[in-house]
Each structure stands twice: as C-alpha cells, then as structure tokens.
PDB file of C-alpha atoms in Angstrom:
ATOM      1  CA  UNK A 227       0.007   0.005   0.006  1.00 49.00           C
ATOM      2  CA  UNK A 228       2.893   2.419   0.524  1.00 46.00           C
ATOM      3  CA  UNK A 229       4.675   1.916  -2.846  1.00 47.00           C
ATOM      4  CA  UNK A 230       1.971   2.774  -5.409  1.00 48.00           C
ATOM      5  CA  UNK A 231       1.014   6.240  -4.200  1.00 47.00           C
ATOM      6  CA  UNK A 232       4.652   7.374  -3.993  1.00 47.00           C
ATOM      7  CA  UNK A 233       5.732   6.029  -7.407  1.00 47.00           C
ATOM      8  CA  UNK A 234       3.239   7.794  -9.721  1.00 46.00           C
ATOM      9  CA  UNK A 235       3.338  11.294  -8.299  1.00 46.00           C
ATOM     10  CA  UNK A 236       7.129  11.438  -8.267  1.00 47.00           C
ATOM     11  CA  UNK A 237       7.857  10.199 -11.814  1.00 45.00           C
ATOM     12  CA  UNK A 238       5.190  11.874 -13.962  1.00 44.00           C
ATOM     13  CA  UNK A 239       5.375  15.443 -12.680  1.00 47.00           C
ATOM     14  CA  UNK A 240       9.156  15.561 -12.616  1.00 45.00           C
ATOM     15  CA  UNK A 241       9.723  14.535 -16.228  1.00 45.00           C
ATOM     16  CA  UNK A 242       7.283  16.751 -18.095  1.00 46.00           C
ATOM     17  CA  UNK A 243       7.855  20.138 -16.487  1.00 46.00           C
ATOM     18  CA  UNK A 244      11.629  19.893 -16.647  1.00 46.00           C
ATOM     19  CA  UNK A 245      11.923  19.119 -20.394  1.00 45.00           C
ATOM     20  CA  UNK A 246       9.345  21.400 -22.028  1.00 45.00           C
ATOM     21  CA  UNK A 247      10.099  24.737 -20.327  1.00 47.00           C
ATOM     22  CA  UNK A 248      13.853  24.436 -20.523  1.00 45.00           C
ATOM     23  CA  UNK A 249      14.130  23.778 -24.260  1.00 46.00           C
ATOM     24  CA  UNK A 250      11.705  26.331 -25.779  1.00 46.00           C
ATOM     25  CA  UNK A 251      12.660  29.550 -23.953  1.00 47.00           C
ATOM     26  CA  UNK A 252      16.398  29.171 -24.417  1.00 46.00           C
ATOM     27  CA  UNK A 253      16.385  28.371 -28.166  1.00 46.00           C
ATOM     28  CA  UNK A 254      14.444  31.327 -29.512  1.00 47.00           C
ATOM     29  CA  UNK A 255      16.204  34.267 -27.804  1.00 47.00           C
ATOM     30  CA  UNK A 256      19.640  33.027 -28.748  1.00 46.00           C
ATOM     31  CA  UNK A 257      18.985  32.875 -32.491  1.00 46.00           C
ATOM     32  CA  UNK A 258      20.175  35.695 -34.807  1.00 46.00           C
ATOM     33  CA  UNK A 259      16.765  36.357 -36.347  1.00 48.00           C
ATOM     34  CA  UNK A 260      15.684  39.311 -34.151  1.00 47.00           C
ATOM     35  CA  UNK A 261      18.938  41.200 -34.871  1.00 45.00           C
ATOM     36  CA  UNK A 262      18.892  40.969 -38.672  1.00 45.00           C
ATOM     37  CA  UNK A 263      16.279  43.624 -39.463  1.00 45.00           C
ATOM     38  CA  UNK A 264      17.417  46.468 -37.148  1.00 47.00           C
ATOM     39  CA  UNK A 265      21.079  46.260 -38.123  1.00 44.00           C
ATOM     40  CA  UNK A 266      20.676  46.053 -41.900  1.00 45.00           C
ATOM     41  CA  UNK A 267      18.321  49.003 -42.529  1.00 44.00           C
ATOM     42  CA  UNK A 268      20.534  51.877 -41.294  1.00 43.00           C
ATOM     43  CA  UNK A 269      23.314  50.919 -43.702  1.00 43.00           C
ATOM     44  CA  UNK A 270      21.154  51.264 -46.807  1.00 42.00           C
ATOM     45  CA  UNK A 271      22.296  54.169 -49.051  1.00 37.00           C
ATOM     46  CA  UNK A 272      18.802  55.252 -50.030  1.00 42.00           C
ATOM     47  CA  UNK A 273      18.559  58.420 -47.914  1.00 37.00           C
ATOM     48  CA  UNK A 274      21.657  59.918 -49.564  1.00 38.00           C
ATOM     49  CA  UNK A 275      21.362  58.440 -53.051  1.00 42.00           C
ATOM     50  CA  UNK A 276      19.823  61.519 -54.645  1.00 47.00           C
ATOM     51  CA  UNK A 277      21.448  64.782 -53.528  1.00 47.00           C
ATOM     52  CA  UNK A 278      19.073  66.991 -55.525  1.00 48.00           C
ATOM     53  CA  UNK A 279      15.838  66.062 -53.743  1.00 63.00           C
ATOM     54  CA  UNK A 280      14.236  69.045 -52.046  1.00 83.00           C
ATOM     55  CA  UNK A 281      11.397  71.517 -52.186  1.00 91.00           C
ATOM     56  CA  UNK A 282      12.747  73.373 -55.216  1.00 96.00           C
ATOM     57  CA  UNK A 283      14.182  70.429 -57.140  1.00 96.00           C
ATOM     58  CA  UNK A 284      11.271  70.020 -59.553  1.00 96.00           C
ATOM     59  CA  UNK A 285      11.009  73.753 -60.195  1.00 97.00           C
ATOM     60  CA  UNK A 286      14.720  74.146 -60.956  1.00 97.00           C
ATOM     61  CA  UNK A 287      15.020  71.024 -63.068  1.00 96.00           C
ATOM     62  CA  UNK A 288      11.833  71.573 -65.064  1.00 95.00           C
ATOM     63  CA  UNK A 289      11.519  75.355 -65.328  1.00 97.00           C
ATOM     64  CA  UNK A 290      14.954  76.928 -64.788  1.00 97.00           C
ATOM     65  CA  UNK A 291      17.762  74.567 -65.804  1.00 96.00           C
ATOM     66  CA  UNK A 292      18.793  74.636 -69.441  1.00 92.00           C
ATOM     67  CA  UNK A 293      18.119  71.671 -71.705  1.00 90.00           C
ATOM     68  CA  UNK A 294      21.322  69.706 -71.200  1.00 85.00           C
ATOM     69  CA  UNK A 295      21.004  68.014 -74.591  1.00 84.00           C
ATOM     70  CA  UNK A 296      21.603  71.389 -76.286  1.00 79.00           C
ATOM     71  CA  UNK A 297      24.763  72.247 -74.342  1.00 73.00           C
ATOM     72  CA  UNK A 298      28.089  71.282 -75.928  1.00 66.00           C
ATOM     73  CA  UNK A 299      29.629  70.377 -72.580  1.00 63.00           C
ATOM     74  CA  UNK A 300      26.884  67.971 -71.481  1.00 59.00           C
ATOM     75  CA  UNK A 301      27.722  64.845 -73.495  1.00 68.00           C
ATOM     76  CA  UNK A 302      23.946  64.285 -73.412  1.00 72.00           C
ATOM     77  CA  UNK A 303      24.100  63.424 -69.730  1.00 85.00           C
ATOM     78  CA  UNK A 304      21.709  64.907 -67.214  1.00 91.00           C
ATOM     79  CA  UNK A 305      23.948  66.902 -64.841  1.00 92.00           C
ATOM     80  CA  UNK A 306      21.492  66.374 -61.969  1.00 94.00           C
ATOM     81  CA  UNK A 307      22.316  62.664 -62.024  1.00 93.00           C
ATOM     82  CA  UNK A 308      25.858  63.590 -60.990  1.00 93.00           C
ATOM     83  CA  UNK A 309      26.027  64.891 -57.424  1.00 95.00           C
ATOM     84  CA  UNK A 310      29.388  66.500 -58.204  1.00 95.00           C
ATOM     85  CA  UNK A 311      28.175  68.654 -61.083  1.00 94.00           C
ATOM     86  CA  UNK A 312      27.975  72.352 -60.346  1.00 95.00           C
ATOM     87  CA  UNK A 313      24.233  72.247 -61.103  1.00 96.00           C
ATOM     88  CA  UNK A 314      23.658  69.566 -58.457  1.00 97.00           C
ATOM     89  CA  UNK A 315      25.855  71.312 -55.909  1.00 97.00           C
ATOM     90  CA  UNK A 316      23.957  74.562 -56.492  1.00 98.00           C
ATOM     91  CA  UNK A 317      20.639  72.793 -56.105  1.00 98.00           C
ATOM     92  CA  UNK A 318      21.719  71.035 -52.915  1.00 97.00           C
ATOM     93  CA  UNK A 319      22.717  74.400 -51.509  1.00 98.00           C
ATOM     94  CA  UNK A 320      19.436  75.987 -52.599  1.00 98.00           C
ATOM     95  CA  UNK A 321      17.453  73.293 -50.814  1.00 97.00           C
ATOM     96  CA  UNK A 322      19.495  73.812 -47.655  1.00 96.00           C
ATOM     97  CA  UNK A 323      18.998  76.340 -44.848  1.00 96.00           C
ATOM     98  CA  UNK A 324      21.154  79.026 -46.444  1.00 97.00           C
ATOM     99  CA  UNK A 325      19.744  78.618 -49.929  1.00 97.00           C
ATOM    100  CA  UNK A 326      16.172  79.582 -49.186  1.00 95.00           C
ATOM    101  CA  UNK A 327      15.826  80.986 -45.637  1.00 96.00           C
ATOM    102  CA  UNK A 328      12.214  81.733 -44.674  1.00 95.00           C
ATOM    103  CA  UNK A 329      13.041  85.278 -43.602  1.00 96.00           C
ATOM    104  CA  UNK A 330      13.852  86.264 -47.183  1.00 96.00           C
ATOM    105  CA  UNK A 331      10.337  85.348 -48.329  1.00 96.00           C
ATOM    106  CA  UNK A 332      11.661  84.412 -51.755  1.00 96.00           C
ATOM    107  CA  UNK A 333       9.566  84.504 -54.885  1.00 97.00           C
ATOM    108  CA  UNK A 334      10.186  81.781 -57.461  1.00 97.00           C
ATOM    109  CA  UNK A 335      12.060  84.360 -59.525  1.00 98.00           C
ATOM    110  CA  UNK A 336      14.418  84.948 -56.614  1.00 98.00           C
ATOM    111  CA  UNK A 337      14.779  81.217 -56.050  1.00 98.00           C
ATOM    112  CA  UNK A 338      15.855  80.797 -59.665  1.00 98.00           C
ATOM    113  CA  UNK A 339      18.194  83.782 -59.364  1.00 98.00           C
ATOM    114  CA  UNK A 340      19.933  82.357 -56.289  1.00 98.00           C
ATOM    115  CA  UNK A 341      20.381  78.996 -58.006  1.00 98.00           C
ATOM    116  CA  UNK A 342      21.968  80.649 -61.052  1.00 98.00           C
ATOM    117  CA  UNK A 343      24.387  82.581 -58.873  1.00 98.00           C
ATOM    118  CA  UNK A 344      25.236  79.378 -56.949  1.00 98.00           C
ATOM    119  CA  UNK A 345      25.937  77.733 -60.329  1.00 97.00           C
ATOM    120  CA  UNK A 346      28.453  80.504 -61.052  1.00 97.00           C
ATOM    121  CA  UNK A 347      30.121  79.883 -57.703  1.00 98.00           C
ATOM    122  CA  UNK A 348      30.406  76.097 -57.960  1.00 97.00           C
ATOM    123  CA  UNK A 349      31.470  76.264 -61.647  1.00 94.00           C
ATOM    124  CA  UNK A 350      34.252  78.805 -61.126  1.00 94.00           C
ATOM    125  CA  UNK A 351      35.463  78.640 -57.520  1.00 96.00           C
ATOM    126  CA  UNK A 352      38.777  76.762 -57.262  1.00 95.00           C
ATOM    127  CA  UNK A 353      38.084  74.522 -60.276  1.00 93.00           C
ATOM    128  CA  UNK A 354      41.226  72.924 -61.668  1.00 90.00           C
ATOM    129  CA  UNK A 355      41.756  72.974 -65.447  1.00 86.00           C
ATOM    130  CA  UNK A 356      44.705  72.759 -67.833  1.00 85.00           C
ATOM    131  CA  UNK A 357      44.625  76.543 -67.917  1.00 83.00           C
ATOM    132  CA  UNK A 358      45.167  76.842 -64.163  1.00 85.00           C
ATOM    133  CA  UNK A 359      47.961  74.262 -64.362  1.00 87.00           C
ATOM    134  CA  UNK A 360      49.687  76.434 -66.953  1.00 86.00           C
ATOM    135  CA  UNK A 361      48.984  79.742 -65.217  1.00 84.00           C
ATOM    136  CA  UNK A 362      50.130  78.552 -61.787  1.00 87.00           C
ATOM    137  CA  UNK A 363      51.391  75.001 -61.324  1.00 86.00           C
ATOM    138  CA  UNK A 364      49.695  71.574 -61.408  1.00 89.00           C
ATOM    139  CA  UNK A 365      47.532  70.932 -58.367  1.00 87.00           C
ATOM    140  CA  UNK A 366      47.282  74.563 -57.265  1.00 92.00           C
ATOM    141  CA  UNK A 367      44.017  76.425 -57.823  1.00 92.00           C
ATOM    142  CA  UNK A 368      43.493  79.875 -56.306  1.00 92.00           C
ATOM    143  CA  UNK A 369      40.233  80.798 -54.671  1.00 95.00           C
ATOM    144  CA  UNK A 370      38.245  83.867 -55.643  1.00 96.00           C
ATOM    145  CA  UNK A 371      39.924  87.099 -54.701  1.00 96.00           C
ATOM    146  CA  UNK A 372      36.703  88.178 -52.979  1.00 97.00           C
ATOM    147  CA  UNK A 373      33.811  85.848 -52.175  1.00 98.00           C
ATOM    148  CA  UNK A 374      32.305  87.704 -49.214  1.00 98.00           C
ATOM    149  CA  UNK A 375      28.759  86.544 -48.318  1.00 98.00           C
ATOM    150  CA  UNK A 376      28.505  84.182 -51.275  1.00 98.00           C
ATOM    151  CA  UNK A 377      26.289  81.186 -50.479  1.00 98.00           C
ATOM    152  CA  UNK A 378      25.287  82.773 -47.182  1.00 98.00           C
ATOM    153  CA  UNK A 379      21.687  83.123 -46.023  1.00 98.00           C
ATOM    154  CA  UNK A 380      21.867  86.862 -46.751  1.00 98.00           C
ATOM    155  CA  UNK A 381      20.057  88.279 -49.740  1.00 98.00           C
ATOM    156  CA  UNK A 382      22.031  87.622 -52.906  1.00 98.00           C
ATOM    157  CA  UNK A 383      21.968  91.355 -53.608  1.00 98.00           C
ATOM    158  CA  UNK A 384      24.386  91.832 -50.709  1.00 98.00           C
ATOM    159  CA  UNK A 385      26.906  89.287 -52.028  1.00 98.00           C
ATOM    160  CA  UNK A 386      30.130  90.884 -53.169  1.00 98.00           C
ATOM    161  CA  UNK A 387      30.442  91.545 -56.904  1.00 98.00           C
ATOM    162  CA  UNK A 388      26.658  91.513 -57.316  1.00 98.00           C
ATOM    163  CA  UNK A 389      24.461  94.547 -57.942  1.00 98.00           C
ATOM    164  CA  UNK A 390      20.663  94.578 -57.983  1.00 98.00           C
ATOM    165  CA  UNK A 391      17.897  96.973 -58.900  1.00 98.00           C
ATOM    166  CA  UNK A 392      15.154  98.094 -56.529  1.00 97.00           C
ATOM    167  CA  UNK A 393      13.227  94.876 -57.259  1.00 97.00           C
ATOM    168  CA  UNK A 394      16.102  92.663 -56.070  1.00 97.00           C
ATOM    169  CA  UNK A 395      16.849  91.539 -59.619  1.00 98.00           C
ATOM    170  CA  UNK A 396      20.508  91.047 -60.499  1.00 98.00           C
ATOM    171  CA  UNK A 397      21.753  93.809 -62.836  1.00 98.00           C
ATOM    172  CA  UNK A 398      25.520  93.567 -62.344  1.00 97.00           C
ATOM    173  CA  UNK A 399      27.929  90.661 -62.043  1.00 97.00           C
ATOM    174  CA  UNK A 400      31.332  92.287 -61.794  1.00 96.00           C
ATOM    175  CA  UNK A 401      33.971  89.541 -61.577  1.00 95.00           C
ATOM    176  CA  UNK A 402      36.864  91.613 -62.947  1.00 94.00           C
ATOM    177  CA  UNK A 403      40.151  90.278 -61.536  1.00 93.00           C
ATOM    178  CA  UNK A 404      38.300  88.002 -59.151  1.00 95.00           C
ATOM    179  CA  UNK A 405      40.337  84.890 -60.017  1.00 92.00           C
ATOM    180  CA  UNK A 406      37.515  82.798 -61.412  1.00 93.00           C
ATOM    181  CA  UNK A 407      38.613  79.422 -62.753  1.00 92.00           C
ATOM    182  CA  UNK A 408      36.820  76.532 -64.442  1.00 90.00           C
ATOM    183  CA  UNK A 409      34.220  77.312 -67.104  1.00 88.00           C
ATOM    184  CA  UNK A 410      31.713  80.093 -66.744  1.00 90.00           C
ATOM    185  CA  UNK A 411      28.229  78.462 -66.642  1.00 91.00           C
ATOM    186  CA  UNK A 412      25.667  78.823 -69.404  1.00 89.00           C
ATOM    187  CA  UNK A 413      22.939  79.202 -66.786  1.00 94.00           C
ATOM    188  CA  UNK A 414      23.665  82.919 -66.522  1.00 94.00           C
ATOM    189  CA  UNK A 415      21.341  83.432 -69.494  1.00 93.00           C
ATOM    190  CA  UNK A 416      18.443  82.882 -67.087  1.00 95.00           C
ATOM    191  CA  UNK A 417      19.189  86.368 -65.768  1.00 96.00           C
ATOM    192  CA  UNK A 418      18.741  87.991 -69.191  1.00 93.00           C
ATOM    193  CA  UNK A 419      15.611  89.864 -68.118  1.00 94.00           C
ATOM    194  CA  UNK A 420      17.592  92.085 -65.719  1.00 96.00           C
ATOM    195  CA  UNK A 421      21.343  91.601 -66.235  1.00 96.00           C
ATOM    196  CA  UNK A 422      23.040  94.648 -67.731  1.00 95.00           C
ATOM    197  CA  UNK A 423      26.751  94.188 -66.869  1.00 94.00           C
ATOM    198  CA  UNK A 424      28.751  90.968 -66.898  1.00 93.00           C
ATOM    199  CA  UNK A 425      32.486  91.559 -66.438  1.00 92.00           C
ATOM    200  CA  UNK A 426      34.787  88.532 -66.451  1.00 89.00           C
ATOM    201  CA  UNK A 427      37.933  90.409 -67.325  1.00 88.00           C
ATOM    202  CA  UNK A 428      41.353  89.178 -66.192  1.00 86.00           C
ATOM    203  CA  UNK A 429      40.088  85.892 -64.780  1.00 84.00           C
ATOM    204  CA  UNK A 430      41.169  82.321 -65.370  1.00 78.00           C
ATOM    205  CA  UNK A 431      37.738  80.955 -66.238  1.00 71.00           C
ATOM    206  CA  UNK A 432      37.480  79.731 -69.771  1.00 66.00           C
ATOM    207  CA  UNK A 433      34.223  79.041 -71.521  1.00 55.00           C
ATOM    208  CA  UNK A 434      33.427  76.535 -74.215  1.00 52.00           C
ATOM    209  CA  UNK A 435      33.911  78.135 -77.660  1.00 47.00           C
ATOM    210  CA  UNK A 436      30.181  78.225 -78.269  1.00 50.00           C
ATOM    211  CA  UNK A 437      29.561  80.309 -75.144  1.00 52.00           C
ATOM    212  CA  UNK A 438      29.289  83.442 -77.261  1.00 55.00           C
ATOM    213  CA  UNK A 439      26.222  81.992 -78.935  1.00 52.00           C
ATOM    214  CA  UNK A 440      24.536  81.350 -75.578  1.00 52.00           C
ATOM    215  CA  UNK A 441      25.568  84.673 -74.066  1.00 58.00           C
ATOM    216  CA  UNK A 442      24.057  86.317 -77.110  1.00 58.00           C
ATOM    217  CA  UNK A 443      20.699  85.618 -75.484  1.00 58.00           C
ATOM    218  CA  UNK A 444      21.570  88.227 -72.862  1.00 60.00           C
ATOM    219  CA  UNK A 445      21.322  90.965 -75.496  1.00 54.00           C
TER     220      UNK A 445
END
C-alpha cells in the first residue's frame, strides 16, 4: 500500500515540467533572427542616393535649368544625375537652410536667381583645369579674390560683386580680376531679363567656344 502512491506522483510530474520549459525559452532568444532587421536598414544608401531632392528640385530642373542636350559640354548626360556637377551642388545648397531661408520670403524668380548665382560659384570657384595648371602650377588652384557673403543666407543682392535693382533683380555681375577658374556656366542666361553688366575680365575661367552663342541671349 505504501509503494503505489509514491511512485506515480514522483515520476510523472518531474519529467514533463523539466523538459518542455527548458528547451523552448532558451532556443528562440539566442537565435540571430531578431537582430537581422534592425542592423541592416541603417546601412542602406537610399537616404543619400539623390542629392538633388528638395522643395525646389522640380522647379529648378523643369523650369529653370537649361536643356542639357543642347549644351556642348553635357555629353547628353543629365547633370542632376551627378552629385558632383555644379548644377547639383547649387541645387543642394538651394534646398538647404542658407539657400532659401524663410526670412527672405523668396519668390520663385528669386529662387531661380539664387540657383543661377550658386551655379556661377560652384562652376568657377577653385576649379582645376589645364589653364590653371599652366597659369600657376599643377595641383594649385586659387580661390576667388573676394567671395564675401557668397552662399550665405543673406540676400544675394548683398553678395560681393553683385548689384541689384530696386526689385532685387541682378543687374551687375562684376567679376573683374576676381580669379575665377573653371568654365563660366551657361545658366547665366536665365538672368537675361535684368542683367546689364557681366564683367569677367582678367580671370582664369574659360568658356566653351560656343559660349558666345549662348551669351548672345543676354542681349
């Protein structure tokens, strides 16, 4: 009478609880599955793949930028697909805090004007060419002689070498002896409604031979 009651309670309860709980909880937490998703997503390049995305990107690309297929320097390649082109750099700046500060209350005309001036800066500021190698020495490119306030959040009419009329439209770009290098950008023709003086004398910026045809639109 004393053997049967003690045999069943001690064998059955001790085998089942000890095997089931100990195997399931320890297997799942130690697998690598929970750590795969959080660690892979931050390394994806998608957030920085397109440097020209911003509030004015469509406006500049569709309404302001010149048709790249008509420009002799384009090689039929959209410059906005290259983050290192002066057009892309100017657009990235325009979409940034200094490019279009709210306090300036910019009209679309002013937005386009600031982008064009930024194109001039990125196309001619310390850009190495064969001409600069000959004028100075290979690897050395001088900066502009005066670039005060350029690409700042201040109104573009206060940037050095720029003069505007009473409607904040650019009338004067006086770059005489300002040590521009690279190639002066075609985009300046977008200022043809107001620009009266463009002085590039005694600089090291050299334009494509057909630039005279494009600049003729300023007349």
